[in-house]
PDB file of C-alpha atoms in Angstrom:
ATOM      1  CA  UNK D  23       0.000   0.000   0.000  1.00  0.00           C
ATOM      2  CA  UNK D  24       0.817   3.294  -0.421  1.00  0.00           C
ATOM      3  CA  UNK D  25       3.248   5.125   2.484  1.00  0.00           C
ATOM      4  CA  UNK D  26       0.888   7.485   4.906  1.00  0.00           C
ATOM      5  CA  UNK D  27       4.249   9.335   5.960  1.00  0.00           C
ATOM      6  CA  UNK D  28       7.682   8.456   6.527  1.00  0.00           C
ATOM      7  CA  UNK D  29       8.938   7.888   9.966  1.00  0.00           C
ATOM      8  CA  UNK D  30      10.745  10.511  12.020  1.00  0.00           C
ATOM      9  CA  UNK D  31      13.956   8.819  11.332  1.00  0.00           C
ATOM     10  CA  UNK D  32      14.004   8.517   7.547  1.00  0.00           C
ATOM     11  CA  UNK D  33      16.814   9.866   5.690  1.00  0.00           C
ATOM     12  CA  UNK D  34      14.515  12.164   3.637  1.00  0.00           C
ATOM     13  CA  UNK D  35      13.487  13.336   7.152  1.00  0.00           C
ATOM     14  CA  UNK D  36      16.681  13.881   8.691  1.00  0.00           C
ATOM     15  CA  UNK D  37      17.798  15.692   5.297  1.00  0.00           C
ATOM     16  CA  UNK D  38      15.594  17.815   5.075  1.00  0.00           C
ATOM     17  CA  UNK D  39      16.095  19.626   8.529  1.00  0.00           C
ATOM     18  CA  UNK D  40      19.870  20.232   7.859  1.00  0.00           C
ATOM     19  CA  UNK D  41      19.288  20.965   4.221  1.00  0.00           C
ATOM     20  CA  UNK D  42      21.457  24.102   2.761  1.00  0.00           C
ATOM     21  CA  UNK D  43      23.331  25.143  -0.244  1.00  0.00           C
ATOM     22  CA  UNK D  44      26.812  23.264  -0.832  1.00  0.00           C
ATOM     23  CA  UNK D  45      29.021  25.108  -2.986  1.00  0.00           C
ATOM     24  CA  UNK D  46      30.393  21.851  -4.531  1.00  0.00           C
ATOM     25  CA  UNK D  47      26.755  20.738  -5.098  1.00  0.00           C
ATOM     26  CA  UNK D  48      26.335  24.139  -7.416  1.00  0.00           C
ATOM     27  CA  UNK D  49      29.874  22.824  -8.922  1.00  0.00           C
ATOM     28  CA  UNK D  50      28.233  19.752 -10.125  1.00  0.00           C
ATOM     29  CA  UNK D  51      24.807  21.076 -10.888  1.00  0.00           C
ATOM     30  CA  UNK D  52      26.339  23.937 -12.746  1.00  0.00           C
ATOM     31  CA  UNK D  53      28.094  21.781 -15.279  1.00  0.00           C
ATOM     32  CA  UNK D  54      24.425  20.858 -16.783  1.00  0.00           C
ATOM     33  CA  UNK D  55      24.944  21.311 -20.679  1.00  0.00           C
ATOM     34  CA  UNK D  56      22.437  22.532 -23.397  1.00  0.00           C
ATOM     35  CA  UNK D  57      24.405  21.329 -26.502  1.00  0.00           C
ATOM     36  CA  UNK D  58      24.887  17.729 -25.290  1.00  0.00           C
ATOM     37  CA  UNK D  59      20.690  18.077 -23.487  1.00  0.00           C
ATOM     38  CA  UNK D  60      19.714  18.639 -27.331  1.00  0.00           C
ATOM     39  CA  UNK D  61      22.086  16.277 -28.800  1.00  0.00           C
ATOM     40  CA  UNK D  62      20.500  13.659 -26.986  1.00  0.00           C
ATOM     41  CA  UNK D  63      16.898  14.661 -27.162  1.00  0.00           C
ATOM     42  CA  UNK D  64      16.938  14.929 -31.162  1.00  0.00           C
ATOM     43  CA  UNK D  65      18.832  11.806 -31.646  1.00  0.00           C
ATOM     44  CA  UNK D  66      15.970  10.478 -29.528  1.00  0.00           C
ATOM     45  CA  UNK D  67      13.169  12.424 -31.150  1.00  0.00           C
ATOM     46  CA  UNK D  68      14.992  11.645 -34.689  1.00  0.00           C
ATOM     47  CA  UNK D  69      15.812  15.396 -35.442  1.00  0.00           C
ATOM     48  CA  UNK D  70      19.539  14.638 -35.887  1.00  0.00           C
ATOM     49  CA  UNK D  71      21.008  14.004 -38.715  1.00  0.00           C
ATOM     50  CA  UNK D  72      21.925  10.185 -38.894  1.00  0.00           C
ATOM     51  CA  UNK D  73      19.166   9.068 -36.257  1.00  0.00           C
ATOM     52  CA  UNK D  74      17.334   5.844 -37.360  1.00  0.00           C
ATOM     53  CA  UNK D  75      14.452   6.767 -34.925  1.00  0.00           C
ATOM     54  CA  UNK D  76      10.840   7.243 -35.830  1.00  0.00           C
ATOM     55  CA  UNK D  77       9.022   6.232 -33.168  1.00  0.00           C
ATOM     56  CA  UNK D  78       9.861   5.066 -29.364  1.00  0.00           C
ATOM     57  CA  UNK D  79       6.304   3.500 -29.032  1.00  0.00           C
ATOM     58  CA  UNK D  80       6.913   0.641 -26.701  1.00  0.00           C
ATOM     59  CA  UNK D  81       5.823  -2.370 -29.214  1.00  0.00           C
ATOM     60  CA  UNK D  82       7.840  -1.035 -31.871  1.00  0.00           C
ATOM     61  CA  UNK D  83      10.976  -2.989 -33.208  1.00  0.00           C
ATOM     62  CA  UNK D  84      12.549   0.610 -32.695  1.00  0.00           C
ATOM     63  CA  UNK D  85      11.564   0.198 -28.990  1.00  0.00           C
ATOM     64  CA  UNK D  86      14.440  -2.111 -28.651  1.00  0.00           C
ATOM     65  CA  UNK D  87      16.813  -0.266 -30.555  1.00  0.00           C
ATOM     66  CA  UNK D  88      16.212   2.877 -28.664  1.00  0.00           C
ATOM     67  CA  UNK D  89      16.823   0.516 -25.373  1.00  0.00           C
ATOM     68  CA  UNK D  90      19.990  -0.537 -27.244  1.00  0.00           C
ATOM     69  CA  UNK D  91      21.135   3.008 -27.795  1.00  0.00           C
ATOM     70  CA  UNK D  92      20.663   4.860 -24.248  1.00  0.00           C
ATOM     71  CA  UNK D  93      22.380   1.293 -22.197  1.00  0.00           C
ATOM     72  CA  UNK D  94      25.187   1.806 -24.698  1.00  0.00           C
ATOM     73  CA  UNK D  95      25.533   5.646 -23.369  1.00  0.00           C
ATOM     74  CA  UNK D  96      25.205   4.603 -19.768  1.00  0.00           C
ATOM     75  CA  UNK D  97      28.275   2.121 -20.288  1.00  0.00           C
ATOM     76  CA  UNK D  98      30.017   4.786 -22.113  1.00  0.00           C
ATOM     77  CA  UNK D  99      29.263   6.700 -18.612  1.00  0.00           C
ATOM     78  CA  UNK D 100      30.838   4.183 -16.588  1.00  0.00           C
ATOM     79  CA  UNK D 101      27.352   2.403 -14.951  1.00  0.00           C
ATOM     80  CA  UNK D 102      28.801   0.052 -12.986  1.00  0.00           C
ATOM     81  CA  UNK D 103      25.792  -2.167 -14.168  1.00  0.00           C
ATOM     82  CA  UNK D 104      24.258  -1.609 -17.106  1.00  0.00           C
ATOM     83  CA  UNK D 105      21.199  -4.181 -17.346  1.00  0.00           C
ATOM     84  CA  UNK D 106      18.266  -4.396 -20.058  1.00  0.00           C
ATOM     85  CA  UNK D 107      15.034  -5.402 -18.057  1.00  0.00           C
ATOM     86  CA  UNK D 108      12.811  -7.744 -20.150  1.00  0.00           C
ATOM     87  CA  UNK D 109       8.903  -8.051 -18.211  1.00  0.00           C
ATOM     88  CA  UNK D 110       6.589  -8.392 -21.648  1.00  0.00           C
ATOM     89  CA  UNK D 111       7.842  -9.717 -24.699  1.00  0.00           C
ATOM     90  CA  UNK D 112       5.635  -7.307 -26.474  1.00  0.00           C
ATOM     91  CA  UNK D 113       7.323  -4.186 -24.917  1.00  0.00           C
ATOM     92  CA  UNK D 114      10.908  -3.200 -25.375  1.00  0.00           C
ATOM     93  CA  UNK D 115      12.517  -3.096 -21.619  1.00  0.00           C
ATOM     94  CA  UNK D 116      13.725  -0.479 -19.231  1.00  0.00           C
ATOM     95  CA  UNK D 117      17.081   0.032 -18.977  1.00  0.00           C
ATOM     96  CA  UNK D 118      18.649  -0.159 -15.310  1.00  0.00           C
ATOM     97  CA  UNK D 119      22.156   1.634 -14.511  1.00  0.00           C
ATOM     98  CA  UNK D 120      23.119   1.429 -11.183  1.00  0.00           C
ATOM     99  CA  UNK D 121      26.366   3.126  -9.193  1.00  0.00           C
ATOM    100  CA  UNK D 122      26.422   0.877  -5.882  1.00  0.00           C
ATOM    101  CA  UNK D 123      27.031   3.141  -3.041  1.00  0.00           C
ATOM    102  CA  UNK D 124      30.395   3.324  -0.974  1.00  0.00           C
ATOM    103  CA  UNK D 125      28.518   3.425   2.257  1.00  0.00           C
ATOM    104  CA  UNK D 126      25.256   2.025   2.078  1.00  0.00           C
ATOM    105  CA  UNK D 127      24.945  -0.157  -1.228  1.00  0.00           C
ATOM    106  CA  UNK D 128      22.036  -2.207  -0.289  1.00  0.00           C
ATOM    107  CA  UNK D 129      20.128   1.254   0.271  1.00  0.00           C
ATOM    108  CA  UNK D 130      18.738   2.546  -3.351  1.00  0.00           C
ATOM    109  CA  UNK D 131      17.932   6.188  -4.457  1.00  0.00           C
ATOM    110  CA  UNK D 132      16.141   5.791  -8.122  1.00  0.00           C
ATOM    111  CA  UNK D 133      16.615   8.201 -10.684  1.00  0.00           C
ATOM    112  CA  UNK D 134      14.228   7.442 -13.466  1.00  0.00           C
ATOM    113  CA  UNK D 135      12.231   9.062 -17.423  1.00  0.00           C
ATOM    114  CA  UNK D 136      10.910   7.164 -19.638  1.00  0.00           C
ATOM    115  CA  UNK D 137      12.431   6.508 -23.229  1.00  0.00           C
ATOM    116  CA  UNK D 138       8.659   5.203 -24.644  1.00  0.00           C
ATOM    117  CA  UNK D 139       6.505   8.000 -26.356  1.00  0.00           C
ATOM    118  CA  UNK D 140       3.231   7.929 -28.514  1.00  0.00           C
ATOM    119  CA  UNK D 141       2.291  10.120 -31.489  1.00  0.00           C
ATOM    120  CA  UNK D 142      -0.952  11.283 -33.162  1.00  0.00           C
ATOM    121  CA  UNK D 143      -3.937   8.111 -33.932  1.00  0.00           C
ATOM    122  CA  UNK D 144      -3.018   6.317 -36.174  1.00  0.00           C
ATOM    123  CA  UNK D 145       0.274   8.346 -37.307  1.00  0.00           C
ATOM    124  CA  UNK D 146       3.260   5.749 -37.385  1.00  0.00           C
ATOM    125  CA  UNK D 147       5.528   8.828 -36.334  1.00  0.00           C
ATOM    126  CA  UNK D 148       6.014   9.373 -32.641  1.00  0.00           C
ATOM    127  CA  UNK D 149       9.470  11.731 -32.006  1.00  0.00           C
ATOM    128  CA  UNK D 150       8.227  12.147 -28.230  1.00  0.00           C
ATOM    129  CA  UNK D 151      10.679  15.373 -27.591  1.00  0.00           C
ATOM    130  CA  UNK D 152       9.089  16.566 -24.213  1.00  0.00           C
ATOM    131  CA  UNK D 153       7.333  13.417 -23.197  1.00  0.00           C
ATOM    132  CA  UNK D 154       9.378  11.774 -22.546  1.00  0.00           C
ATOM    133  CA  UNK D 155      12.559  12.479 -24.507  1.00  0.00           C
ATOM    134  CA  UNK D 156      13.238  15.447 -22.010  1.00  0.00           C
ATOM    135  CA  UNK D 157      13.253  12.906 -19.491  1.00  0.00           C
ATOM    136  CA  UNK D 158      15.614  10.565 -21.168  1.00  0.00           C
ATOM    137  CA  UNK D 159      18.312  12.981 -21.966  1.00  0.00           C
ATOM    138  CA  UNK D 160      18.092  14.069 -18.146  1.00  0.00           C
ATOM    139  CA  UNK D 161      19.125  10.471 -17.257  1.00  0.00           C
ATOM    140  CA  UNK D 162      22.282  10.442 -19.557  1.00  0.00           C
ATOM    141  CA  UNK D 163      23.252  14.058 -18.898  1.00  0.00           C
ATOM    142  CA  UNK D 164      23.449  12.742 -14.863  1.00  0.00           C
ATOM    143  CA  UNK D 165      25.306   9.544 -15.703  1.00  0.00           C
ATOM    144  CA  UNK D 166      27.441  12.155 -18.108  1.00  0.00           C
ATOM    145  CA  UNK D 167      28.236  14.451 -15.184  1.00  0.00           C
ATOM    146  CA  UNK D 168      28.830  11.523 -13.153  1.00  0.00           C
ATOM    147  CA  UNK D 169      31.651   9.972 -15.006  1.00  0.00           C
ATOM    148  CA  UNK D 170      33.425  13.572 -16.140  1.00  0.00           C
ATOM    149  CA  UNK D 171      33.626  14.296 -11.997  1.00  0.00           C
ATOM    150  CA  UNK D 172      34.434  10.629 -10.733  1.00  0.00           C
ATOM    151  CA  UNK D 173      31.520  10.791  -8.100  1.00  0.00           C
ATOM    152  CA  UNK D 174      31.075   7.815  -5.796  1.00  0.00           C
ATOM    153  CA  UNK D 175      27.909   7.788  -3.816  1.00  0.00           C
ATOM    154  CA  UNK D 176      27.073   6.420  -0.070  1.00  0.00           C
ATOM    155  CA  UNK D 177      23.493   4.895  -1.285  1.00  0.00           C
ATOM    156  CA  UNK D 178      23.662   3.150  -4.294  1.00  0.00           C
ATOM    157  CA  UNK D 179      21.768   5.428  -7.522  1.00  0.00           C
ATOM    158  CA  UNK D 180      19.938   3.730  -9.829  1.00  0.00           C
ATOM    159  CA  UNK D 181      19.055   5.701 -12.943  1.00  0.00           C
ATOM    160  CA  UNK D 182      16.410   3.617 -15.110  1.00  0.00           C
ATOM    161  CA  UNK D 183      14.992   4.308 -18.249  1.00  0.00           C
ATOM    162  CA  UNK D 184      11.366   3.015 -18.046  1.00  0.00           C
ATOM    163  CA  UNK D 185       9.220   1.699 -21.635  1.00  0.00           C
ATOM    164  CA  UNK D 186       5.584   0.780 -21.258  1.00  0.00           C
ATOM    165  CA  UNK D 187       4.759   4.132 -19.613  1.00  0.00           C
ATOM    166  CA  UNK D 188       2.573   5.343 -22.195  1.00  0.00           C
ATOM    167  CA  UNK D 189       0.467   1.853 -21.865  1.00  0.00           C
ATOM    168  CA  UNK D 190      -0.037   2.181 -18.382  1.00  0.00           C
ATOM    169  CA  UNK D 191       2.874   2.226 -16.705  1.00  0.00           C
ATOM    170  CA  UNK D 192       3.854  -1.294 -17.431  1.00  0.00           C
ATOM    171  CA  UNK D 193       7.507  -1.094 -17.177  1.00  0.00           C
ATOM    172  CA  UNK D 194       8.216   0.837 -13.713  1.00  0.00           C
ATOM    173  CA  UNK D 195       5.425  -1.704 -12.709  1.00  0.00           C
ATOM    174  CA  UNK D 196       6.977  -4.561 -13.243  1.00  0.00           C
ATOM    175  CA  UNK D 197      10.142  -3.122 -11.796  1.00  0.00           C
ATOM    176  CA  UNK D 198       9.195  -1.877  -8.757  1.00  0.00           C
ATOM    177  CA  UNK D 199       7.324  -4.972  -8.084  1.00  0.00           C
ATOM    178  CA  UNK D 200      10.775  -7.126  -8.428  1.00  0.00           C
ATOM    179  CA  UNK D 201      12.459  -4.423  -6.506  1.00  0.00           C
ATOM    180  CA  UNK D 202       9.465  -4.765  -3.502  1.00  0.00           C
ATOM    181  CA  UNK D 203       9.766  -8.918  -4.012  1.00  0.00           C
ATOM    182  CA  UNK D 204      13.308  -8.477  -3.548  1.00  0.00           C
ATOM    183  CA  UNK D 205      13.207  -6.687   0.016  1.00  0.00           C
ATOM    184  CA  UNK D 206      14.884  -4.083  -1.791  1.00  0.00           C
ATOM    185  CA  UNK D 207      15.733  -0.798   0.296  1.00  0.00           C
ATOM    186  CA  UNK D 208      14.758   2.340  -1.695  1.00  0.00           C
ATOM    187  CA  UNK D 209      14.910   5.290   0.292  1.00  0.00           C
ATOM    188  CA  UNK D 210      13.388   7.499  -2.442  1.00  0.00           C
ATOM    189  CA  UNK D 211      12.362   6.935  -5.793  1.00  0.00           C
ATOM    190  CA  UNK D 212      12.282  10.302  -8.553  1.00  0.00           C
ATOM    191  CA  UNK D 213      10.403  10.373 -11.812  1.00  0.00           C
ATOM    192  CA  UNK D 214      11.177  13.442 -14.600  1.00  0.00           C
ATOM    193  CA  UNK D 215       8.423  13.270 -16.851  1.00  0.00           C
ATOM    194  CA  UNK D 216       7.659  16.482 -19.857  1.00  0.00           C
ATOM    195  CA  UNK D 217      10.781  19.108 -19.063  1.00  0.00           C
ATOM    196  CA  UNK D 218      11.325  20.886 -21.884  1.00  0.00           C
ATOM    197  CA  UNK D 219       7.825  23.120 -22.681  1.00  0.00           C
ATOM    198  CA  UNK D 220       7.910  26.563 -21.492  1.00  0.00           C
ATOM    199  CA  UNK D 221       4.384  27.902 -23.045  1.00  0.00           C
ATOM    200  CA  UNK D 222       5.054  31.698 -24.443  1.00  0.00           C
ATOM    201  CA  UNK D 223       5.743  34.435 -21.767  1.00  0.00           C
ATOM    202  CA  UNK D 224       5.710  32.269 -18.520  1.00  0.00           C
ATOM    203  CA  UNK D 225       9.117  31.990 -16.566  1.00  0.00           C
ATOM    204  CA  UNK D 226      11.121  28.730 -15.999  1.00  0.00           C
ATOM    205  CA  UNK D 227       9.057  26.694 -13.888  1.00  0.00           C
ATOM    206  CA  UNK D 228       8.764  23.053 -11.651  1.00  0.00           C
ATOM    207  CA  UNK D 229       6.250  21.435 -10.407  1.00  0.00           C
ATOM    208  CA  UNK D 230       5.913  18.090  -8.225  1.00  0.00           C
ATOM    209  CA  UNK D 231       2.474  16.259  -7.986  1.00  0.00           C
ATOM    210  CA  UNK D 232      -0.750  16.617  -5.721  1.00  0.00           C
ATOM    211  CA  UNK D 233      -1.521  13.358  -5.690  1.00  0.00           C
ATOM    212  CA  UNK D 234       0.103   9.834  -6.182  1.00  0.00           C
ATOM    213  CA  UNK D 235       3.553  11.168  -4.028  1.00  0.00           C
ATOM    214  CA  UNK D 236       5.467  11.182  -1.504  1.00  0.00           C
ATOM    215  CA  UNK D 237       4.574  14.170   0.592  1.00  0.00           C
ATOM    216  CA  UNK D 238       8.113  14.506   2.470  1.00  0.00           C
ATOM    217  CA  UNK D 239       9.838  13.542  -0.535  1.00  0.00           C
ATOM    218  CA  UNK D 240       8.462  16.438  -2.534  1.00  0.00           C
ATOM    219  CA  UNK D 241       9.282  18.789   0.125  1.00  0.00           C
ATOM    220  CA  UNK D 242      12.154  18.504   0.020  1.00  0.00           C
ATOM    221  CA  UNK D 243      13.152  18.403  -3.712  1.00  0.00           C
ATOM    222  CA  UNK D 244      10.966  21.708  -3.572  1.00  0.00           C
ATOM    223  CA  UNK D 245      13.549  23.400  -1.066  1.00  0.00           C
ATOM    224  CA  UNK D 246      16.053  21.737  -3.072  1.00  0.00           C
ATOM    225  CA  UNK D 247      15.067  22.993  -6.151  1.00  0.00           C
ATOM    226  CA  UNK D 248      14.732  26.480  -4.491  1.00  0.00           C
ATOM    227  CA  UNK D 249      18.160  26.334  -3.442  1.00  0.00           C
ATOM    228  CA  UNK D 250      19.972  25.344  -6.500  1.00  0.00           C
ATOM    229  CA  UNK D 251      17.576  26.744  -9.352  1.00  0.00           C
ATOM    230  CA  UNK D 252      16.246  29.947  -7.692  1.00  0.00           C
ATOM    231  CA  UNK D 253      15.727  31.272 -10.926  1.00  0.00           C
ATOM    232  CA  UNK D 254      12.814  28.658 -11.394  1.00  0.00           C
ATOM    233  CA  UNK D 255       9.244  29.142  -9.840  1.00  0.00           C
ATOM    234  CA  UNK D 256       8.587  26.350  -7.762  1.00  0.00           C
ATOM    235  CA  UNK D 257       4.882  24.637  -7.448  1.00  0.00           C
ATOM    236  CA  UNK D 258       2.585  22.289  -7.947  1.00  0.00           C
ATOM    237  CA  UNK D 259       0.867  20.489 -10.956  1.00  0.00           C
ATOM    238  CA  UNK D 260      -2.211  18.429 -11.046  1.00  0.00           C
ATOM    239  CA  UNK D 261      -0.948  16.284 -14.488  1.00  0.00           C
ATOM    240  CA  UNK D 262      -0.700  12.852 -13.618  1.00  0.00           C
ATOM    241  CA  UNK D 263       0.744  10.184 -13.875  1.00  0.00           C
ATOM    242  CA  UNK D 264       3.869   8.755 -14.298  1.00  0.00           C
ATOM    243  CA  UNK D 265       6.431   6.423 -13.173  1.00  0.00           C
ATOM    244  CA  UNK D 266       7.088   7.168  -9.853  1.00  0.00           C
ATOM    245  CA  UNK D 267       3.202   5.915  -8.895  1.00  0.00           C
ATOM    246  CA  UNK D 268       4.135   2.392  -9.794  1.00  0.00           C
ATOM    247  CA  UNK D 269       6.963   2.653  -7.072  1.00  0.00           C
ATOM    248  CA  UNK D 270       4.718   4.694  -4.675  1.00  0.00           C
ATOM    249  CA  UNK D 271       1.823   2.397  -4.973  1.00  0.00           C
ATOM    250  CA  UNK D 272       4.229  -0.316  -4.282  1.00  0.00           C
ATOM    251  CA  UNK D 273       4.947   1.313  -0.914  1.00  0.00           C
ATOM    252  CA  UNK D 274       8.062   3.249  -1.695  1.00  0.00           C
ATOM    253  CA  UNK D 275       9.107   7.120  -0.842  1.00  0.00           C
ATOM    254  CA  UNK D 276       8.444   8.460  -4.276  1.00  0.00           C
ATOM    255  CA  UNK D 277       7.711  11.505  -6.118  1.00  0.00           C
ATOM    256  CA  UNK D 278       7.713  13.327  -9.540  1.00  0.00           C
ATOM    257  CA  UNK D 279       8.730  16.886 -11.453  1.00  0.00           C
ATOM    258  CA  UNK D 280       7.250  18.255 -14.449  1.00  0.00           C
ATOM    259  CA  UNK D 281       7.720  21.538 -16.718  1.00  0.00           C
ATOM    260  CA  UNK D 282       4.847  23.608 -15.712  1.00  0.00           C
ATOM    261  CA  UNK D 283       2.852  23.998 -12.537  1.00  0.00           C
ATOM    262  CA  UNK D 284      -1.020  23.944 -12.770  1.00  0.00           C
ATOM    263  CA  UNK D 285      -2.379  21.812 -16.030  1.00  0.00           C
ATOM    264  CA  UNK D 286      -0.687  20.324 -18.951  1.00  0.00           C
ATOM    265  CA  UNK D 287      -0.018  23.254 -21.926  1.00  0.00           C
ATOM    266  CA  UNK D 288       1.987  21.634 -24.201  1.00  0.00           C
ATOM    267  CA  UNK D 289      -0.155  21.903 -27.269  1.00  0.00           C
ATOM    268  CA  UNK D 290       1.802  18.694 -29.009  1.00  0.00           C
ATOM    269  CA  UNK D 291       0.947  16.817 -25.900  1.00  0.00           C
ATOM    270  CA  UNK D 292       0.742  12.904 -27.316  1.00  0.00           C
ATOM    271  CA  UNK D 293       1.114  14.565 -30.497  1.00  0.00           C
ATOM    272  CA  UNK D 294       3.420  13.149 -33.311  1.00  0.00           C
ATOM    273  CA  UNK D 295       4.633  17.209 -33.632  1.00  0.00           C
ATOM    274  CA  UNK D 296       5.859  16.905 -30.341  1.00  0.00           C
ATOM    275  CA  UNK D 297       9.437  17.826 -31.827  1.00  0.00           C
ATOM    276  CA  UNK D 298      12.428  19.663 -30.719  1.00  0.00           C
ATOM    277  CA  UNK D 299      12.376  22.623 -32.981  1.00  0.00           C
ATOM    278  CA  UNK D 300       8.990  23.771 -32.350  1.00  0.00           C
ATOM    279  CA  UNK D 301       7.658  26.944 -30.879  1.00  0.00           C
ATOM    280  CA  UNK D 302       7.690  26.349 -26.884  1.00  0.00           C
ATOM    281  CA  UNK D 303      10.387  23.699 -26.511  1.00  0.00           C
ATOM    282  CA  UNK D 304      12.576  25.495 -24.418  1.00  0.00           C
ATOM    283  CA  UNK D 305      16.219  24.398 -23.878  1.00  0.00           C
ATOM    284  CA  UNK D 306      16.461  26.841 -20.264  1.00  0.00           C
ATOM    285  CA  UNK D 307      13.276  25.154 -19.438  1.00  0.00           C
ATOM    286  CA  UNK D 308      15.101  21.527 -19.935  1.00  0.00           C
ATOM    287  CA  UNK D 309      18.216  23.166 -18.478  1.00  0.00           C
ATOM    288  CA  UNK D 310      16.790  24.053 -15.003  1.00  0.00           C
ATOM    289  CA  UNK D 311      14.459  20.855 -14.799  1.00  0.00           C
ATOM    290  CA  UNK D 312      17.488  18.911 -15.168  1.00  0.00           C
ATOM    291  CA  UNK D 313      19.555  21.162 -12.769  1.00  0.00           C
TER     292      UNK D 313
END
């Protein structure tokens, strides 16, 4: 079932009454880059030149490739596991990279996007640039910042690249339900999901859930956020729902940021125009939801 709260002891807890700004945090968080954000994203979305990619739509053949693609990036990032997760024969799989912690590896903070998309009825193009190719080229510009500074971690990260979202969150199901079969410790579990749409004259913005989270985890990637993005406007969204509910339902601290606070505005929402280089896809908007 789903967590009521966490207990007065929890890590998230405990952080978040000693939280305050690191100077070597804004080091790392600083080194976020736009050109290698959008070389990602178009490869994904098929925008780049060269990019076999017309679709991510989980029961494509190009599913698989795509799943090919980002674990080869994560082992060019040093993962020290880079694993393909097969649950549905019909579905490409996540991909799982995991840095096992110096400290505390059998306690697991989970980083995770989705690489699946879905385009217009019955159009057999789906690029998928926001949702949820934002997303994806968060999780390799982390593992990228990861390997260029050598960071080692106390709890072991996890940074998973989910497919069957767009069916119903198939994919982080079947994961989280291994991970909760397992006994596995997850102290908090964080889902990026549409980052990249900045609708015409509204500032930078992020937003975490009302509903389907974990209240104490949001809190405190709100005062995080605040801290090492001030130039963002920090709130609250009611679009739902993504991975992170498979993990909360599953009784796991979890939560979930998104582009905009209040409603979805995207206009190529599900869309097979939801492209890069389009009016609204913002790369300072991408920039400070992966920051």
């Amino acid at each position: 079932s789903p967590l009521v709260g966490l207990p007065s002891d929890h890590p998230i807890v405990s952080k978040s009454k000693t939280l305050k700004h690191r100077a070597e945090i804004q080091a790392l968080v600083d080194q976020v880059d736009v050109k290698t954000l959008e070389k990602d994203v178009t490869w994904l979305s098929g925008e780049a030149a060269g990019s076999p990619f017309t679709t991510r739509s989980s029961t494509s053949k190009q599913s698989h490739d795509v799943a090919a693609w980002i674990k080869s990036q994560f082992e060019s990032y040093g993962c020290h596991t880079v694993e393909l997760v097969r649950y549905n024969p019909r579905y490409g799989p996540n991909v799982v990279c995991k840095f096992t912690g110096t400290q505390y590896p059998d306690q697991h903070v989970i980083v995770g996007a989705h690489h699946d998309d879905r385009g217009s009825f019955l159009n057999p193009r789906a690029p998928g640039a926001d949702d949820d190719g934002s997303g994806s080229s968060m999780l390799l510009q982390i593992a990228r910042i990861i390997k260029a500074n050598n960071l080692s971690f106390g709890r072991t990260l996890v940074i998973s690249a989910f497919s069957g979202e767009e069916q119903g969150l198939f994919g982080s199901a079947a994961l989280s339900k291994l991970m909760k079969d397992a006994r596995t410790e997850i102290t908090m579990m964080i889902q990026g999901d549409m980052l990249a749409y900045r609708k015409p004259g509204e500032r930078v913005q992020i937003a975490f859930p009302a509903r389907y989270h974990t209240a104490e985890v949001s809190s405190l990637l709100r005062n995080v956020t605040s801290l090492y993005v001030p130039n963002a406007v920090v709130g609250t969204t009611g679009a739902c729902c993504s991975d992170h509910q498979s993990f909360w339902e599953n009784g796991f601290p979890a939560t979930a940021f998104f582009e905009r606070n209040g409603p979805i505005a995207d206009p190529k929402y599900h869309n097979s125009g939801d492209l890069v280089y389009r009016e609204g896809y913002d790369f300072e908007q991408l920039s400070a939801s992966v920051k």
